[in-house]
GROMACS .gro file of C-alpha atoms in nm:
model
  507
    1MET     CA    1   3.253   6.454  -0.366
    2SER     CA    2   3.527   6.469  -0.572
    3PRO     CA    3   3.531   6.432  -0.919
    4ASP     CA    4   3.726   6.075  -0.990
    5THR     CA    5   3.516   5.953  -0.639
    6THR     CA    6   3.127   6.045  -0.854
    7LYS     CA    7   3.294   5.868  -1.155
    8LYS     CA    8   3.355   5.573  -0.936
    9ARG     CA    9   3.027   5.637  -0.816
   10TRP     CA   10   2.871   5.637  -1.143
   11LEU     CA   11   3.091   5.327  -1.330
   12SER     CA   12   2.960   5.132  -1.041
   13LEU     CA   13   2.600   5.144  -1.071
   14PHE     CA   14   2.659   5.038  -1.416
   15LEU     CA   15   2.838   4.751  -1.352
   16MET     CA   16   2.621   4.673  -1.093
   17PHE     CA   17   2.323   4.757  -1.351
   18ALA     CA   18   2.471   4.574  -1.609
   19ALA     CA   19   2.512   4.198  -1.414
   20VAL     CA   20   2.116   4.213  -1.317
   21ALA     CA   21   2.053   4.255  -1.669
   22ALA     CA   22   2.289   3.995  -1.766
   23GLY     CA   23   2.162   3.801  -1.495
   24ALA     CA   24   1.807   3.882  -1.598
   25ALA     CA   25   1.925   3.823  -1.959
   26ALA     CA   26   2.066   3.448  -1.844
   27LEU     CA   27   1.702   3.339  -1.658
   28SER     CA   28   1.510   3.407  -1.903
   29ALA     CA   29   1.692   3.272  -2.199
   30TYR     CA   30   1.783   2.969  -1.883
   31VAL     CA   31   1.329   2.971  -1.828
   32LEU     CA   32   1.306   2.981  -2.260
   33THR     CA   33   1.423   2.738  -2.255
   34SER     CA   34   1.349   2.469  -2.023
   35VAL     CA   35   1.024   2.581  -2.150
   36MET     CA   36   1.008   2.475  -2.487
   37GLU     CA   37   1.221   2.192  -2.391
   38HIS     CA   38   0.878   2.047  -2.168
   39LYS     CA   39   0.696   2.184  -2.462
   40GLN     CA   40   0.907   1.936  -2.736
   41GLU     CA   41   0.913   1.597  -2.412
   42ALA     CA   42   0.535   1.709  -2.471
   43LYS     CA   43   0.478   1.683  -2.777
   44ASN     CA   44   0.749   1.361  -2.776
   45PRO     CA   45   0.613   1.155  -2.551
   46PHE     CA   46   0.936   0.905  -2.603
   47PHE     CA   47   1.174   0.842  -2.870
   48ARG     CA   48   1.191   0.567  -3.100
   49VAL     CA   49   1.498   0.453  -3.006
   50VAL     CA   50   1.487   0.077  -3.169
   51GLU     CA   51   1.155  -0.038  -3.374
   52ILE     CA   52   0.902  -0.183  -3.191
   53THR     CA   53   0.724  -0.446  -3.382
   54ASP     CA   54   0.378  -0.744  -3.300
   55ASP     CA   55   0.653  -0.950  -3.227
   56THR     CA   56   0.834  -0.789  -2.949
   57GLY     CA   57   0.769  -1.018  -2.710
   58ASP     CA   58   1.091  -0.874  -2.461
   59PRO     CA   59   1.008  -0.607  -2.225
   60ALA     CA   60   1.406  -0.439  -2.242
   61ILE     CA   61   1.382  -0.373  -2.584
   62TRP     CA   62   1.022  -0.154  -2.478
   63GLY     CA   63   1.229   0.017  -2.207
   64LYS     CA   64   1.509   0.167  -2.464
   65ASN     CA   65   1.190   0.400  -2.591
   66PHE     CA   66   0.976   0.375  -2.293
   67PRO     CA   67   1.302   0.394  -2.039
   68LEU     CA   68   1.071   0.553  -1.747
   69GLN     CA   69   0.816   0.308  -1.767
   70TYR     CA   70   0.983   0.034  -1.751
   71ASP     CA   71   1.272   0.184  -1.453
   72ARG     CA   72   0.881   0.135  -1.292
   73TYR     CA   73   0.774  -0.210  -1.399
   74LEU     CA   74   1.075  -0.414  -1.240
   75ARG     CA   75   0.988  -0.257  -0.936
   76THR     CA   76   0.731  -0.466  -0.883
   77ALA     CA   77   0.941  -0.678  -0.757
   78ASP     CA   78   0.905  -0.530  -0.433
   79MET     CA   79   0.797  -0.686  -0.186
   80VAL     CA   80   0.622  -0.480   0.073
   81ARG     CA   81   0.397  -0.527   0.339
   82THR     CA   82   0.082  -0.341   0.465
   83ARG     CA   83  -0.094  -0.452   0.742
   84ARG     CA   84  -0.336  -0.663   0.552
   85GLY     CA   85  -0.173  -0.711   0.180
   86GLY     CA   86   0.107  -0.742   0.086
   87SER     CA   87   0.439  -0.939   0.090
   88GLU     CA   88   0.779  -1.003   0.291
   89ALA     CA   89   1.016  -1.188   0.194
   90LEU     CA   90   1.111  -1.511   0.417
   91PRO     CA   91   1.418  -1.701   0.338
   92HIS     CA   92   1.379  -2.016   0.141
   93THR     CA   93   1.655  -2.331   0.142
   94PRO     CA   94   1.654  -2.380  -0.266
   95THR     CA   95   1.553  -2.756  -0.354
   96ASP     CA   96   1.655  -2.931  -0.740
   97ALA     CA   97   1.207  -2.915  -0.729
   98ASP     CA   98   1.233  -2.532  -0.639
   99PRO     CA   99   1.535  -2.277  -0.622
  100ARG     CA  100   1.387  -1.969  -0.517
  101SER     CA  101   1.567  -1.819  -0.189
  102ILE     CA  102   1.243  -1.599  -0.091
  103VAL     CA  103   0.934  -1.699  -0.068
  104THR     CA  104   0.653  -1.459   0.096
  105GLN     CA  105   0.407  -1.636   0.407
  106SER     CA  106   0.172  -1.945   0.351
  107LYS     CA  107  -0.210  -1.842   0.365
  108ILE     CA  108  -0.330  -2.135   0.487
  109GLU     CA  109  -0.032  -2.197   0.773
  110GLU     CA  110  -0.112  -1.868   0.856
  111ASP     CA  111  -0.491  -1.972   0.919
  112THR     CA  112  -0.529  -2.368   0.889
  113ARG     CA  113  -0.877  -2.315   0.914
  114LEU     CA  114  -0.799  -2.264   0.474
  115LYS     CA  115  -0.663  -2.592   0.455
  116ARG     CA  116  -1.004  -2.751   0.625
  117MET     CA  117  -1.226  -2.548   0.349
  118TRP     CA  118  -1.032  -2.706   0.047
  119ALA     CA  119  -0.938  -3.036   0.149
  120GLY     CA  120  -0.885  -3.263  -0.072
  121TYR     CA  121  -0.812  -2.953  -0.300
  122ALA     CA  122  -0.477  -2.863  -0.446
  123PHE     CA  123  -0.467  -2.531  -0.228
  124SER     CA  124  -0.510  -2.739   0.068
  125LYS     CA  125  -0.155  -2.761   0.003
  126ASP     CA  126   0.065  -2.497  -0.061
  127PHE     CA  127  -0.175  -2.112  -0.087
  128ARG     CA  128   0.088  -1.825  -0.062
  129GLU     CA  129   0.063  -1.463  -0.029
  130GLU     CA  130   0.095  -1.294  -0.369
  131ARG     CA  131   0.396  -1.123  -0.509
  132GLY     CA  132   0.385  -0.891  -0.743
  133HIS     CA  133   0.424  -0.894  -1.117
  134ALA     CA  134   0.746  -0.941  -1.120
  135TYR     CA  135   0.696  -1.298  -0.955
  136MET     CA  136   0.419  -1.451  -1.098
  137LEU     CA  137   0.543  -1.660  -1.352
  138GLU     CA  138   0.790  -1.749  -1.148
  139ASP     CA  139   0.584  -1.828  -0.872
  140GLN     CA  140   0.292  -2.004  -1.111
  141ILE     CA  141   0.623  -2.310  -1.206
  142TYR     CA  142   0.718  -2.337  -0.827
  143THR     CA  143   0.382  -2.370  -0.640
  144GLU     CA  144   0.360  -2.674  -0.464
  145ARG     CA  145   0.033  -2.756  -0.708
  146GLN     CA  146   0.155  -2.879  -0.956
  147LYS     CA  147   0.244  -3.176  -0.803
  148VAL     CA  148  -0.093  -3.239  -0.889
  149GLY     CA  149  -0.048  -3.182  -1.291
  150GLN     CA  150  -0.160  -2.829  -1.336
  151PRO     CA  151  -0.274  -2.792  -1.746
  152GLY     CA  152  -0.170  -2.459  -1.967
  153THR     CA  153  -0.410  -2.323  -1.866
  154CYS     CA  154  -0.314  -2.159  -1.578
  155LEU     CA  155  -0.016  -2.001  -1.803
  156ASN     CA  156  -0.304  -1.819  -1.957
  157CYS     CA  157  -0.238  -1.525  -1.623
  158HIS     CA  158   0.127  -1.616  -1.547
  159ALA     CA  159   0.279  -1.527  -1.870
  160SER     CA  160   0.307  -1.353  -2.145
  161THR     CA  161   0.118  -1.543  -2.324
  162TYR     CA  162   0.044  -1.316  -2.730
  163LEU     CA  163   0.297  -1.430  -2.874
  164ILE     CA  164   0.296  -1.750  -2.764
  165TYR     CA  165  -0.078  -1.761  -2.874
  166LYS     CA  166   0.062  -1.636  -3.246
  167GLU     CA  167   0.315  -1.852  -3.273
  168LEU     CA  168   0.085  -2.194  -3.145
  169GLY     CA  169  -0.194  -2.066  -3.334
  170THR     CA  170   0.075  -1.896  -3.675
  171GLY     CA  171  -0.104  -1.590  -3.628
  172ASP     CA  172  -0.482  -1.694  -3.496
  173ILE     CA  173  -0.496  -1.585  -3.147
  174VAL     CA  174  -0.760  -1.745  -3.056
  175ALA     CA  175  -0.628  -2.138  -3.194
  176GLY     CA  176  -0.279  -2.061  -2.988
  177PHE     CA  177  -0.485  -2.007  -2.696
  178ASP     CA  178  -0.664  -2.347  -2.765
  179LYS     CA  179  -0.398  -2.453  -2.838
  180MET     CA  180  -0.260  -2.372  -2.523
  181ASN     CA  181  -0.559  -2.469  -2.252
  182SER     CA  182  -0.488  -2.869  -2.397
  183MET     CA  183  -0.139  -2.859  -2.340
  184LYS     CA  184   0.041  -2.993  -1.991
  185TYR     CA  185   0.138  -2.720  -1.748
  186ASP     CA  186   0.454  -2.831  -1.804
  187GLU     CA  187   0.472  -2.834  -2.141
  188ALA     CA  188   0.310  -2.473  -2.188
  189LYS     CA  189   0.548  -2.337  -1.940
  190THR     CA  190   0.853  -2.455  -2.229
  191TYR     CA  191   0.762  -2.160  -2.465
  192ALA     CA  192   0.682  -1.875  -2.162
  193LYS     CA  193   1.020  -1.619  -2.174
  194HIS     CA  194   0.882  -1.374  -1.927
  195PRO     CA  195   0.521  -1.237  -1.718
  196VAL     CA  196   0.367  -1.065  -1.801
  197ALA     CA  197   0.495  -0.774  -1.998
  198CYS     CA  198   0.434  -0.465  -2.249
  199ILE     CA  199   0.338  -0.630  -2.560
  200ASP     CA  200  -0.027  -0.770  -2.338
  201CYS     CA  201  -0.190  -0.458  -2.276
  202HIS     CA  202   0.012  -0.203  -2.575
  203ASP     CA  203  -0.055  -0.204  -2.920
  204ALA     CA  204   0.322  -0.191  -3.014
  205GLN     CA  205   0.307   0.080  -3.290
  206THR     CA  206   0.056   0.326  -3.139
  207MET     CA  207   0.100   0.233  -2.727
  208GLN     CA  208  -0.348   0.192  -2.770
  209LEU     CA  209  -0.410  -0.035  -2.442
  210ARG     CA  210  -0.558  -0.336  -2.632
  211ILE     CA  211  -0.747  -0.703  -2.492
  212THR     CA  212  -0.518  -0.940  -2.618
  213ARG     CA  213  -0.652  -1.240  -2.428
  214PRO     CA  214  -0.925  -1.439  -2.591
  215ALA     CA  215  -1.147  -1.541  -2.213
  216PHE     CA  216  -1.182  -1.170  -2.167
  217ILE     CA  217  -1.288  -1.095  -2.524
  218GLU     CA  218  -1.556  -1.359  -2.462
  219GLY     CA  219  -1.647  -1.380  -2.160
  220ILE     CA  220  -1.725  -0.928  -2.207
  221LYS     CA  221  -1.914  -1.008  -2.443
  222ALA     CA  222  -2.118  -1.210  -2.274
  223LEU     CA  223  -2.133  -0.985  -1.978
  224LYS     CA  224  -2.237  -0.716  -2.224
  225ALA     CA  225  -2.447  -0.939  -2.403
  226ALA     CA  226  -2.617  -1.027  -2.012
  227GLN     CA  227  -2.696  -0.640  -2.041
  228GLY     CA  228  -2.866  -0.596  -2.333
  229VAL     CA  229  -2.533  -0.536  -2.524
  230ALA     CA  230  -2.528  -0.740  -2.852
  231ASP     CA  231  -2.239  -0.829  -3.045
  232TYR     CA  232  -1.985  -0.656  -2.799
  233ASP     CA  233  -1.574  -0.599  -2.914
  234VAL     CA  234  -1.381  -0.478  -2.720
  235ASN     CA  235  -1.106  -0.379  -2.878
  236GLU     CA  236  -1.351  -0.141  -3.102
  237MET     CA  237  -1.623  -0.052  -2.883
  238ALA     CA  238  -1.469   0.035  -2.499
  239THR     CA  239  -1.335   0.341  -2.370
  240ARG     CA  240  -1.018   0.460  -2.323
  241GLN     CA  241  -1.123   0.497  -1.899
  242GLU     CA  242  -1.290   0.065  -1.958
  243MET     CA  243  -0.960   0.029  -2.098
  244ARG     CA  244  -0.807   0.111  -1.828
  245SER     CA  245  -0.939  -0.185  -1.578
  246PHE     CA  246  -0.973  -0.434  -1.842
  247VAL     CA  247  -0.664  -0.556  -1.982
  248CYS     CA  248  -0.600  -0.581  -1.574
  249GLY     CA  249  -0.946  -0.810  -1.530
  250GLN     CA  250  -0.772  -1.006  -1.852
  251CYS     CA  251  -0.647  -1.162  -1.534
  252HIS     CA  252  -0.755  -1.025  -1.252
  253VAL     CA  253  -1.077  -1.240  -1.248
  254GLU     CA  254  -1.268  -1.556  -1.104
  255TYR     CA  255  -1.247  -1.815  -1.439
  256TYR     CA  256  -1.283  -2.184  -1.498
  257PHE     CA  257  -1.123  -2.427  -1.677
  258LYS     CA  258  -1.440  -2.559  -1.934
  259GLY     CA  259  -1.459  -2.911  -2.015
  260ASP     CA  260  -1.152  -3.172  -2.150
  261LYS     CA  261  -1.001  -2.928  -2.282
  262LYS     CA  262  -0.956  -2.738  -2.016
  263ARG     CA  263  -1.048  -2.411  -2.203
  264LEU     CA  264  -1.006  -2.089  -1.954
  265THR     CA  265  -1.391  -1.977  -1.963
  266PHE     CA  266  -1.449  -1.640  -1.749
  267PRO     CA  267  -1.837  -1.748  -1.623
  268TRP     CA  268  -2.007  -1.366  -1.647
  269HIS     CA  269  -2.274  -1.525  -1.830
  270ASN     CA  270  -2.561  -1.433  -1.559
  271GLY     CA  271  -2.382  -1.129  -1.386
  272VAL     CA  272  -2.030  -1.030  -1.222
  273GLY     CA  273  -2.174  -1.060  -0.909
  274GLY     CA  274  -2.049  -1.373  -0.635
  275GLU     CA  275  -2.350  -1.478  -0.665
  276ASP     CA  276  -2.456  -1.491  -1.028
  277ILE     CA  277  -2.067  -1.657  -1.070
  278LEU     CA  278  -2.262  -1.942  -0.874
  279ASP     CA  279  -2.559  -1.984  -1.024
  280TYR     CA  280  -2.348  -2.040  -1.396
  281TYR     CA  281  -2.137  -2.245  -1.223
  282ASN     CA  282  -2.491  -2.460  -1.059
  283GLU     CA  283  -2.674  -2.423  -1.407
  284GLN     CA  284  -2.295  -2.601  -1.584
  285GLY     CA  285  -2.341  -2.840  -1.311
  286PHE     CA  286  -2.025  -2.786  -1.287
  287LYS     CA  287  -1.732  -2.903  -1.020
  288ASP     CA  288  -1.386  -2.810  -0.905
  289TRP     CA  289  -1.358  -3.101  -0.697
  290VAL     CA  290  -1.448  -3.315  -0.432
  291HIS     CA  291  -1.452  -3.292  -0.057
  292ALA     CA  292  -1.242  -3.430   0.160
  293ASP     CA  293  -1.410  -3.502   0.418
  294THR     CA  294  -1.749  -3.405   0.308
  295GLY     CA  295  -1.808  -3.561   0.000
  296ALA     CA  296  -1.934  -3.234  -0.091
  297PRO     CA  297  -1.906  -3.134  -0.494
  298MET     CA  298  -1.700  -2.775  -0.409
  299LEU     CA  299  -1.663  -2.512  -0.628
  300LYS     CA  300  -1.289  -2.300  -0.528
  301ALA     CA  301  -1.290  -1.856  -0.605
  302GLN     CA  302  -0.927  -1.761  -0.822
  303HIS     CA  303  -0.913  -1.399  -0.832
  304PRO     CA  304  -1.188  -1.187  -0.803
  305GLU     CA  305  -1.057  -0.848  -0.822
  306PHE     CA  306  -1.204  -0.733  -1.144
  307GLU     CA  307  -1.595  -0.817  -1.013
  308MET     CA  308  -1.553  -0.695  -0.696
  309TRP     CA  309  -1.380  -0.362  -0.811
  310ASN     CA  310  -1.709  -0.327  -1.043
  311LYS     CA  311  -1.973  -0.425  -0.678
  312GLY     CA  312  -1.801  -0.129  -0.514
  313ILE     CA  313  -1.775   0.237  -0.508
  314HIS     CA  314  -1.517   0.350  -0.737
  315ALA     CA  315  -1.590   0.172  -1.030
  316GLN     CA  316  -1.972   0.322  -0.988
  317ALA     CA  317  -1.735   0.667  -0.939
  318GLY     CA  318  -1.540   0.601  -1.328
  319VAL     CA  319  -1.287   0.549  -1.077
  320ALA     CA  320  -1.030   0.237  -1.308
  321CYS     CA  321  -0.803  -0.025  -1.090
  322ALA     CA  322  -0.538   0.238  -1.308
  323ASP     CA  323  -0.592   0.525  -1.099
  324CYS     CA  324  -0.581   0.364  -0.814
  325HIS     CA  325  -0.237   0.119  -0.865
  326MET     CA  326  -0.081   0.294  -1.161
  327PRO     CA  327  -0.199   0.654  -1.059
  328TYR     CA  328  -0.055   0.960  -1.274
  329MET     CA  329   0.363   1.083  -1.212
  330ARG     CA  330   0.525   1.340  -1.333
  331GLU     CA  331   0.811   1.311  -1.491
  332GLY     CA  332   0.972   1.666  -1.660
  333ALA     CA  333   0.720   1.745  -1.853
  334MET     CA  334   0.579   1.447  -1.926
  335LYS     CA  335   0.244   1.276  -1.757
  336ILE     CA  336   0.269   0.810  -1.734
  337SER     CA  337   0.160   0.642  -1.503
  338ASP     CA  338   0.318   0.421  -1.267
  339HIS     CA  339   0.427   0.095  -1.380
  340HIS     CA  340   0.513   0.010  -1.030
  341VAL     CA  341   0.176  -0.174  -0.955
  342ARG     CA  342   0.099  -0.240  -0.614
  343SER     CA  343  -0.114  -0.114  -0.337
  344PRO     CA  344  -0.255   0.217  -0.292
  345LEU     CA  345  -0.169   0.215   0.131
  346LEU     CA  346   0.240   0.213  -0.054
  347ASN     CA  347   0.128   0.488  -0.288
  348ILE     CA  348  -0.107   0.684  -0.085
  349ASN     CA  349  -0.055   1.062  -0.232
  350LYS     CA  350  -0.052   0.930  -0.547
  351SER     CA  351  -0.298   0.661  -0.581
  352CYS     CA  352  -0.541   0.833  -0.264
  353GLY     CA  353  -0.525   1.226  -0.278
  354THR     CA  354  -0.583   1.363  -0.586
  355CYS     CA  355  -0.945   1.255  -0.531
  356HIS     CA  356  -0.873   1.216  -0.178
  357ARG     CA  357  -0.841   1.578   0.009
  358VAL     CA  358  -0.740   1.458   0.336
  359SER     CA  359  -0.447   1.310   0.540
  360GLU     CA  360  -0.264   1.016   0.412
  361GLU     CA  361  -0.319   0.923   0.784
  362GLU     CA  362  -0.678   0.948   0.795
  363ILE     CA  363  -0.713   0.792   0.416
  364LYS     CA  364  -0.529   0.502   0.520
  365ALA     CA  365  -0.696   0.491   0.883
  366ARG     CA  366  -1.015   0.476   0.706
  367ALA     CA  367  -0.921   0.190   0.481
  368GLU     CA  368  -0.730  -0.081   0.749
  369ASN     CA  369  -1.025   0.096   0.930
  370ILE     CA  370  -1.247  -0.158   0.567
  371GLN     CA  371  -0.977  -0.441   0.574
  372GLU     CA  372  -1.047  -0.453   0.958
  373THR     CA  373  -1.407  -0.497   0.981
  374PHE     CA  374  -1.464  -0.723   0.620
  375PHE     CA  375  -1.157  -0.929   0.848
  376SER     CA  376  -1.369  -0.992   1.138
  377LEU     CA  377  -1.700  -1.079   0.994
  378ARG     CA  378  -1.447  -1.316   0.768
  379ASN     CA  379  -1.321  -1.506   1.076
  380GLN     CA  380  -1.699  -1.570   1.151
  381ALA     CA  381  -1.876  -1.676   0.801
  382MET     CA  382  -1.497  -1.896   0.855
  383ASP     CA  383  -1.605  -2.067   1.118
  384ALA     CA  384  -1.960  -2.108   1.059
  385LEU     CA  385  -1.780  -2.295   0.748
  386MET     CA  386  -1.568  -2.553   1.006
  387ASP     CA  387  -1.886  -2.636   1.165
  388LEU     CA  388  -2.093  -2.740   0.895
  389ILE     CA  389  -1.821  -2.947   0.785
  390ASP     CA  390  -1.790  -3.091   1.148
  391ASP     CA  391  -2.165  -3.187   1.143
  392LEU     CA  392  -2.132  -3.307   0.766
  393LYS     CA  393  -1.785  -3.548   0.822
  394ALA     CA  394  -1.957  -3.677   1.163
  395ALA     CA  395  -2.264  -3.737   1.001
  396LYS     CA  396  -2.116  -3.906   0.665
  397ASP     CA  397  -1.850  -4.104   0.924
  398ALA     CA  398  -2.202  -4.202   1.074
  399GLY     CA  399  -2.348  -4.345   0.788
  400ARG     CA  400  -2.646  -4.106   0.686
  401PRO     CA  401  -2.764  -4.134   0.350
  402ASP     CA  402  -2.620  -3.954   0.065
  403ALA     CA  403  -3.000  -3.833  -0.033
  404GLU     CA  404  -2.995  -3.675   0.331
  405LEU     CA  405  -2.698  -3.514   0.279
  406ALA     CA  406  -2.729  -3.397  -0.044
  407ALA     CA  407  -2.877  -3.017   0.037
  408ALA     CA  408  -2.623  -2.950   0.354
  409ARG     CA  409  -2.367  -3.081   0.076
  410GLU     CA  410  -2.495  -2.804  -0.179
  411LEU     CA  411  -2.500  -2.559   0.118
  412GLN     CA  412  -2.192  -2.608   0.222
  413ARG     CA  413  -2.028  -2.522  -0.125
  414ARG     CA  414  -2.281  -2.230  -0.222
  415ALA     CA  415  -2.087  -2.118   0.183
  416SER     CA  416  -1.689  -2.203   0.089
  417PHE     CA  417  -1.730  -2.040  -0.266
  418LEU     CA  418  -1.903  -1.701  -0.151
  419ILE     CA  419  -1.646  -1.681   0.081
  420ASP     CA  420  -1.373  -1.773  -0.130
  421PHE     CA  421  -1.457  -1.570  -0.329
  422CYS     CA  422  -1.481  -1.222  -0.051
  423GLU     CA  423  -1.160  -1.430   0.055
  424ALA     CA  424  -0.921  -1.481  -0.286
  425GLU     CA  425  -0.943  -1.115  -0.450
  426ASN     CA  426  -0.639  -0.976  -0.268
  427SER     CA  427  -0.779  -0.597  -0.129
  428THR     CA  428  -0.930  -0.809   0.229
  429GLY     CA  429  -1.239  -0.614   0.133
  430PHE     CA  430  -1.214  -0.305   0.028
  431HIS     CA  431  -1.271  -0.337  -0.326
  432ALA     CA  432  -1.645  -0.288  -0.225
  433PRO     CA  433  -1.702  -0.287   0.186
  434GLN     CA  434  -2.045  -0.321   0.105
  435GLU     CA  435  -2.076  -0.589  -0.164
  436SER     CA  436  -1.817  -0.819   0.044
  437THR     CA  437  -1.986  -0.798   0.375
  438ARG     CA  438  -2.332  -0.875   0.227
  439LEU     CA  439  -2.157  -1.173   0.083
  440LEU     CA  440  -2.031  -1.324   0.424
  441GLY     CA  441  -2.348  -1.248   0.548
  442VAL     CA  442  -2.466  -1.481   0.312
  443ALA     CA  443  -2.279  -1.719   0.310
  444ILE     CA  444  -2.304  -1.750   0.728
  445ASN     CA  445  -2.672  -1.804   0.688
  446TYR     CA  446  -2.636  -2.151   0.362
  447ALA     CA  447  -2.344  -2.328   0.674
  448ARG     CA  448  -2.562  -2.225   0.998
  449ASP     CA  449  -2.929  -2.369   0.702
  450GLY     CA  450  -2.685  -2.713   0.650
  451GLN     CA  451  -2.623  -2.747   0.989
  452LEU     CA  452  -2.963  -2.798   1.097
  453SER     CA  453  -3.028  -2.945   0.742
  454VAL     CA  454  -2.817  -3.208   0.937
  455ARG     CA  455  -2.928  -3.202   1.267
  456ASP     CA  456  -3.295  -3.230   1.135
  457PRO     CA  457  -3.351  -3.452   0.727
  458ASN     CA  458  -3.674  -3.314   0.678
  459TYR     CA  459  -3.604  -2.960   0.731
  460LYS     CA  460  -3.625  -2.728   0.434
  461PRO     CA  461  -3.379  -2.476   0.418
  462LYS     CA  462  -3.471  -2.178   0.408
  463THR     CA  463  -3.225  -1.978   0.213
  464ILE     CA  464  -3.223  -2.244  -0.088
  465ALA     CA  465  -3.630  -2.147  -0.123
  466ALA     CA  466  -3.535  -1.759  -0.150
  467HIS     CA  467  -3.240  -1.753  -0.328
  468GLU     CA  468  -3.438  -1.991  -0.654
  469ALA     CA  469  -3.773  -1.746  -0.543
  470ALA     CA  470  -3.470  -1.479  -0.632
  471ILE     CA  471  -3.348  -1.624  -0.953
  472ALA     CA  472  -3.713  -1.683  -1.090
  473ALA     CA  473  -3.832  -1.280  -1.034
  474LYS     CA  474  -3.478  -1.214  -1.187
  475ALA     CA  475  -3.552  -1.408  -1.468
  476ALA     CA  476  -3.874  -1.374  -1.507
  477ALA     CA  477  -3.796  -0.925  -1.499
  478ALA     CA  478  -3.587  -0.982  -1.780
  479ALA     CA  479  -3.802  -1.154  -1.963
  480GLN     CA  480  -3.964  -0.838  -1.942
  481LYS     CA  481  -3.734  -0.642  -2.036
  482GLY     CA  482  -3.667  -0.852  -2.312
  483ALA     CA  483  -3.996  -0.839  -2.499
  484GLU     CA  484  -4.079  -0.463  -2.438
  485ALA     CA  485  -3.709  -0.335  -2.546
  486PRO     CA  486  -3.538  -0.342  -2.873
  487ALA     CA  487  -3.508  -0.017  -2.896
  488GLU     CA  488  -3.339   0.023  -2.538
  489LYS     CA  489  -3.075  -0.210  -2.656
  490LYS     CA  490  -2.970  -0.056  -2.948
  491ALA     CA  491  -2.979   0.293  -2.752
  492GLU     CA  492  -2.730   0.177  -2.470
  493GLY     CA  493  -2.545  -0.005  -2.769
  494GLN     CA  494  -2.434   0.320  -2.967
  495THR     CA  495  -2.397   0.494  -2.583
  496VAL     CA  496  -2.123   0.253  -2.581
  497ALA     CA  497  -1.981   0.270  -2.889
  498ASN     CA  498  -1.971   0.642  -2.905
  499ASP     CA  499  -1.774   0.721  -2.607
  500LYS     CA  500  -1.435   0.569  -2.770
  501PRO     CA  501  -1.106   0.830  -2.710
  502ASN     CA  502  -0.908   0.501  -2.649
  503SER     CA  503  -0.630   0.739  -2.836
  504ALA     CA  504  -0.373   0.908  -2.652
  505THR     CA  505  -0.074   0.781  -2.531
  506THR     CA  506  -0.026   0.812  -2.179
  507LEU     CA  507   0.167   0.412  -2.142
   0.00000   0.00000   0.00000
């Protein structure tokens, strides 16, 4: 090898080494820069582009500081069906009364038994599949049910109401809440500018989750009192994980309009179970309407997702609503809650896969199997209720005295409410499969017992006697516990208060 060749070879090796070293240095610099940037992102979960205050209601302004969350929030306008839920877009010819060009499928046309269950009530005129949060105000304004003249109370769960409360109450949200409830819906809606928005769930300065609906504040206080926890203040005593369900429970619940002022009230004074709530309504002597075919005093269940979730395995395991419907997602170094609120079946990997280490196909099959089992039993319960309505109507039309039909009407009221309680919550039995099927079984018993009562005026309904015995036993147990355990109540209250890291701000 000549000296020139040797020199060239060493020069080539040197240049190659230099290139490798330079590349390694550049890669190291890139990695270090990226790590520094991600650390900085993690330290700063948002960049304050605009000032947000407790009077900033427009979510688009919040979106300047939180563009990732706002972009996902806007996607609640998506319309996608699952096998037993969700909604698909159906064309609609706009009219002066209803300018919508797209609506969802009508539930009462899909199953006309619902019309009969609600005969004489507004829901028998119009009841459609629910859409995402983006449509909650629009669909409330243009539903056919508005023709009967609804109260302003309806706006509590169909609009961003925190600033409405402040405006109407001159800063006092409870006073504003009372004033809005007393209004006619047409007047109250003039104050509404947005569907549920950032300010309804987050403190504008700290971004902490918070409860802004007085009905929930009062309802959860009554529920805690029934559980032995006195003077419960949800915004002071709830844990952050509890708040990730409580903010949803402000609207996704059973409720009624109390008294002439139509005050929104959550009926949790005996508990959140279907029968607990039914008992509360009976104690109050409350009815929503009188059934057009039978003359029974009826109850309309609303959308008790929060109550049913409370009875399910996920709640018992400490899984919050947001864990499944707003699962965490990564954007760079930031971990945020997915504000595209939707069915977990449309986001199985992130919603379910965090805990369930099986394939998406298997998770979907399990969920749909639960829903199909529920739907089958729900149909049997609906058939039983229709049979009772048939018998009651025939007896009423034949001129049977009211006294002879009173027990059967009470059984219709109970069966109908428990079926509706399961039907109206939007999981097709998934939130609490065992509780849902148990309630439907109880409802079938009520309906069949009601038929026996219609056919034999001397028949004493066994289901009513059994239920009254259960109530008496529960009251006796509560009285015994109250007499024995003031110290225990204090301990429960301390447990709640001490578990309070509602501080981190992952929107």
